[in-house]
PDB file of C-alpha atoms and ligand atoms in Angstrom:
ATOM      1  CA  MET Y 442     -38.991  35.198 -26.128  1.00 66.00           C
ATOM      2  CA  CYS Y 443     -35.905  35.359 -27.661  1.00 84.00           C
ATOM      3  CA  ALA Y 444     -36.339  31.966 -28.930  1.00 83.00           C
ATOM      4  CA  HIS Y 445     -33.392  30.175 -31.211  1.00 82.00           C
ATOM      5  CA  PRO Y 446     -34.225  27.984 -34.259  1.00 80.00           C
ATOM      6  CA  PHE Y 447     -32.001  25.225 -32.806  1.00 80.00           C
ATOM      7  CA  LEU Y 448     -31.595  25.824 -29.105  1.00 79.00           C
ATOM      8  CA  LYS Y 449     -34.357  24.189 -26.993  1.00 81.00           C
ATOM      9  CA  VAL Y 450     -34.098  25.596 -23.633  1.00 79.00           C
ATOM     10  CA  GLY Y 451     -36.593  25.368 -21.042  1.00 83.00           C
ATOM     11  CA  LEU Y 452     -36.371  28.958 -20.061  1.00 83.00           C
ATOM     12  CA  ASP Y 453     -37.697  32.183 -21.335  1.00 88.00           C
ATOM     13  CA  LEU Y 454     -34.264  33.768 -22.666  1.00 90.00           C
ATOM     14  CA  SER Y 455     -35.558  37.264 -22.930  1.00 92.00           C
ATOM     15  CA  THR Y 456     -35.388  37.371 -19.126  1.00 94.00           C
ATOM     16  CA  THR Y 457     -31.744  37.636 -19.452  1.00 95.00           C
ATOM     17  CA  LYS Y 458     -31.884  41.080 -21.327  1.00 96.00           C
ATOM     18  CA  GLY Y 459     -29.341  43.402 -19.133  1.00 97.00           C
ATOM     19  CA  ARG Y 460     -28.407  40.699 -16.791  1.00 97.00           C
ATOM     20  CA  HIS Y 461     -25.271  39.197 -15.903  1.00 98.00           C
ATOM     21  CA  VAL Y 462     -25.478  35.565 -17.025  1.00 97.00           C
ATOM     22  CA  VAL Y 463     -23.553  32.565 -15.334  1.00 97.00           C
ATOM     23  CA  LEU Y 464     -23.888  29.353 -17.720  1.00 96.00           C
ATOM     24  CA  VAL Y 465     -23.260  26.084 -15.494  1.00 96.00           C
ATOM     25  CA  GLU Y 466     -21.885  23.093 -17.698  1.00 95.00           C
ATOM     26  CA  ASP Y 467     -20.673  19.891 -16.915  1.00 95.00           C
ATOM     27  CA  ILE Y 468     -18.157  19.641 -19.537  1.00 96.00           C
ATOM     28  CA  VAL Y 469     -16.663  21.885 -22.309  1.00 97.00           C
ATOM     29  CA  ASP Y 470     -15.533  19.736 -25.062  1.00 97.00           C
ATOM     30  CA  THR Y 471     -15.682  21.277 -28.476  1.00 97.00           C
ATOM     31  CA  GLY Y 472     -17.012  24.551 -26.905  1.00 97.00           C
ATOM     32  CA  LEU Y 473     -19.676  24.488 -29.885  1.00 95.00           C
ATOM     33  CA  THR Y 474     -22.688  24.230 -27.254  1.00 92.00           C
ATOM     34  CA  LEU Y 475     -21.519  27.276 -25.281  1.00 94.00           C
ATOM     35  CA  SER Y 476     -20.329  29.098 -27.981  1.00 95.00           C
ATOM     36  CA  LEU Y 477     -23.798  29.078 -29.684  1.00 92.00           C
ATOM     37  CA  LEU Y 478     -25.606  29.764 -26.555  1.00 93.00           C
ATOM     38  CA  LYS Y 479     -23.208  32.687 -25.234  1.00 95.00           C
ATOM     39  CA  ALA Y 480     -23.484  34.360 -28.627  1.00 94.00           C
ATOM     40  CA  HIS Y 481     -27.399  33.880 -28.650  1.00 93.00           C
ATOM     41  CA  LEU Y 482     -27.650  35.352 -25.228  1.00 95.00           C
ATOM     42  CA  LEU Y 483     -25.223  37.990 -26.026  1.00 96.00           C
ATOM     43  CA  GLN Y 484     -26.326  39.260 -29.372  1.00 94.00           C
ATOM     44  CA  GLU Y 485     -30.215  38.230 -29.386  1.00 94.00           C
ATOM     45  CA  CYS Y 486     -31.347  38.496 -25.972  1.00 95.00           C
ATOM     46  CA  GLN Y 487     -28.985  41.223 -24.966  1.00 96.00           C
ATOM     47  CA  ALA Y 488     -27.741  39.934 -21.807  1.00 97.00           C
ATOM     48  CA  ALA Y 489     -25.127  42.519 -19.932  1.00 98.00           C
ATOM     49  CA  SER Y 490     -22.310  39.512 -19.733  1.00 98.00           C
ATOM     50  CA  VAL Y 491     -22.268  35.782 -20.146  1.00 98.00           C
ATOM     51  CA  SER Y 492     -19.596  33.763 -18.314  1.00 98.00           C
ATOM     52  CA  VAL Y 493     -19.378  30.169 -17.969  1.00 97.00           C
ATOM     53  CA  VAL Y 494     -18.500  27.814 -15.050  1.00 98.00           C
ATOM     54  CA  CYS Y 495     -17.819  23.986 -15.810  1.00 97.00           C
ATOM     55  CA  LEU Y 496     -16.781  20.919 -13.677  1.00 96.00           C
ATOM     56  CA  LEU Y 497     -14.539  19.650 -16.677  1.00 97.00           C
ATOM     57  CA  ASP Y 498     -12.684  21.529 -19.204  1.00 98.00           C
ATOM     58  CA  LYS Y 499     -11.453  19.121 -22.239  1.00 97.00           C
ATOM     59  CA  ALA Y 500      -9.694  22.022 -24.046  1.00 97.00           C
ATOM     60  CA  ALA Y 501      -7.699  19.589 -26.203  1.00 96.00           C
ATOM     61  CA  ARG Y 502     -10.945  18.886 -28.127  1.00 96.00           C
ATOM     62  CA  ARG Y 503     -12.161  22.293 -28.692  1.00 97.00           C
ATOM     63  CA  LYS Y 504     -13.230  23.640 -32.389  1.00 98.00           C
ATOM     64  CA  VAL Y 505     -14.110  27.020 -31.157  1.00 97.00           C
ATOM     65  CA  GLN Y 506     -12.133  29.766 -29.175  1.00 96.00           C
ATOM     66  CA  ILE Y 507     -13.889  29.805 -25.955  1.00 95.00           C
ATOM     67  CA  ALA Y 508     -12.611  29.355 -22.537  1.00 95.00           C
ATOM     68  CA  PRO Y 509     -14.627  28.827 -19.212  1.00 97.00           C
ATOM     69  CA  GLU Y 510     -14.312  31.932 -16.838  1.00 97.00           C
ATOM     70  CA  TYR Y 511     -14.265  29.258 -13.979  1.00 97.00           C
ATOM     71  CA  LYS Y 512     -13.546  25.452 -13.701  1.00 97.00           C
ATOM     72  CA  GLY Y 513     -13.113  22.695 -11.791  1.00 97.00           C
ATOM     73  CA  PHE Y 514     -10.643  20.492 -13.641  1.00 96.00           C
ATOM     74  CA  ASP Y 515      -8.698  20.375 -16.522  1.00 97.00           C
ATOM     75  CA  CYS Y 516     -10.084  16.983 -18.497  1.00 96.00           C
ATOM     76  CA  PRO Y 517      -7.749  14.862 -20.586  1.00 96.00           C
ATOM     77  CA  ASP Y 518      -8.961  13.737 -23.993  1.00 95.00           C
ATOM     78  CA  PHE Y 519     -10.587  10.438 -22.613  1.00 95.00           C
ATOM     79  CA  PHE Y 520     -14.208   9.481 -23.143  1.00 96.00           C
ATOM     80  CA  ILE Y 521     -15.632  10.332 -19.642  1.00 96.00           C
ATOM     81  CA  VAL Y 522     -18.667   9.249 -17.947  1.00 97.00           C
ATOM     82  CA  GLY Y 523     -20.468   9.472 -14.765  1.00 96.00           C
ATOM     83  CA  TYR Y 524     -21.497  12.552 -12.430  1.00 94.00           C
ATOM     84  CA  GLY Y 525     -24.117  13.245 -15.115  1.00 94.00           C
ATOM     85  CA  LEU Y 526     -22.251  12.242 -18.128  1.00 96.00           C
ATOM     86  CA  ASP Y 527     -23.450   9.537 -20.291  1.00 96.00           C
ATOM     87  CA  PHE Y 528     -22.646   7.375 -23.013  1.00 96.00           C
ATOM     88  CA  ASN Y 529     -25.832   6.600 -24.992  1.00 95.00           C
ATOM     89  CA  GLU Y 530     -27.596   7.301 -21.713  1.00 95.00           C
ATOM     90  CA  TYR Y 531     -25.453   4.777 -19.784  1.00 95.00           C
ATOM     91  CA  TYR Y 532     -23.288   5.341 -16.966  1.00 96.00           C
ATOM     92  CA  ARG Y 533     -24.940   9.150 -16.407  1.00 96.00           C
ATOM     93  CA  THR Y 534     -25.684   8.090 -12.683  1.00 96.00           C
ATOM     94  CA  LEU Y 535     -22.614   6.842 -11.694  1.00 96.00           C
ATOM     95  CA  PRO Y 536     -21.636   8.670  -8.238  1.00 97.00           C
ATOM     96  CA  TYR Y 537     -18.047   9.105  -9.731  1.00 96.00           C
ATOM     97  CA  ILE Y 538     -16.266  10.409 -12.703  1.00 96.00           C
ATOM     98  CA  GLY Y 539     -14.854   7.262 -15.177  1.00 95.00           C
ATOM     99  CA  VAL Y 540     -12.989   6.741 -18.251  1.00 96.00           C
ATOM    100  CA  LEU Y 541     -14.565   4.536 -20.681  1.00 96.00           C
ATOM    101  CA  LYS Y 542     -12.651   1.895 -22.164  1.00 95.00           C
ATOM    102  CA  PRO Y 543     -12.331   2.439 -26.016  1.00 92.00           C
ATOM    103  CA  GLU Y 544     -13.659  -0.925 -26.791  1.00 93.00           C
ATOM    104  CA  LYS Y 545     -16.970  -0.079 -25.269  1.00 88.00           C
ATOM    105  CA  TYR Y 546     -17.446   3.129 -27.905  1.00 86.00           C
ATOM    106  CA  GLN Y 547     -15.389   1.901 -30.877  1.00 87.00           C
TER     107      GLN Y 547
HETATM  108  O1  PRP G1232     -18.440  21.548 -25.969  1.00 56.88           O
HETATM  109  P1  PRP G1232     -19.385  20.739 -26.798  1.00 56.88           P
HETATM  110  O2  PRP G1232     -18.735  19.589 -27.617  1.00 56.88           O
HETATM  111  O3  PRP G1232     -20.469  21.374 -27.140  1.00 56.88           O
HETATM  112  O4  PRP G1232     -20.191  19.632 -25.710  1.00 56.88           O
HETATM  113  C1  PRP G1232     -20.647  19.894 -24.220  1.00 56.88           C
HETATM  114  C2  PRP G1232     -21.658  19.544 -24.117  1.00 56.88           C
HETATM  115  O5  PRP G1232     -22.183  18.145 -24.218  1.00 56.88           O
HETATM  116  C3  PRP G1232     -22.691  17.746 -23.303  1.00 56.88           C
HETATM  117  O6  PRP G1232     -23.938  17.382 -23.453  1.00 56.88           O
HETATM  118  P2  PRP G1232     -24.922  16.513 -24.557  1.00 56.88           P
HETATM  119  O7  PRP G1232     -24.953  17.007 -25.808  1.00 56.88           O
HETATM  120  O8  PRP G1232     -23.866  15.045 -24.529  1.00 56.88           O
HETATM  121  O9  PRP G1232     -26.218  16.137 -23.504  1.00 56.88           O
HETATM  122  P3  PRP G1232     -26.365  15.757 -22.224  1.00 56.88           P
HETATM  123  O10 PRP G1232     -25.996  16.826 -21.282  1.00 56.88           O
HETATM  124  O11 PRP G1232     -27.988  15.564 -22.400  1.00 56.88           O
HETATM  125  O12 PRP G1232     -25.658  14.691 -22.243  1.00 56.88           O
HETATM  126  C4  PRP G1232     -22.536  18.549 -22.093  1.00 56.88           C
HETATM  127  O13 PRP G1232     -23.543  18.229 -21.018  1.00 56.88           O
HETATM  128  C5  PRP G1232     -22.489  19.839 -22.700  1.00 56.88           C
HETATM  129  O14 PRP G1232     -23.646  20.353 -23.013  1.00 56.88           O
END
């Protein structure tokens, strides 16, 4: 199954063996999520390659060295919501991307 003790993925990742995988993300922030998944797919699942496409790339927050191969937009270091992005499950279904006022989360 190529399972990972921390990753909960609703797919059988062993099917990626020998295949070129494209991960589609809404946002890359610290990069920790993708870094973990990418390493797992390459090292444990033996994917042939893993590339990343994201809508938003918030590079200023990066904690690990990872860069999406394809991105829609560079994103400034604001708290972004809408278009699938949430704050405690609020705002996720907004049909646009917005910036949350700091007083809403501080
Ligand atoms: O680069 P990182 O710091 O790892 O953050 C990026 C991840 O965070 C968000 O998911 P989140 O964990 O908020 O879950 P969600 O998609 O259910 O909102 C987003 O969808 C990415 O998967």
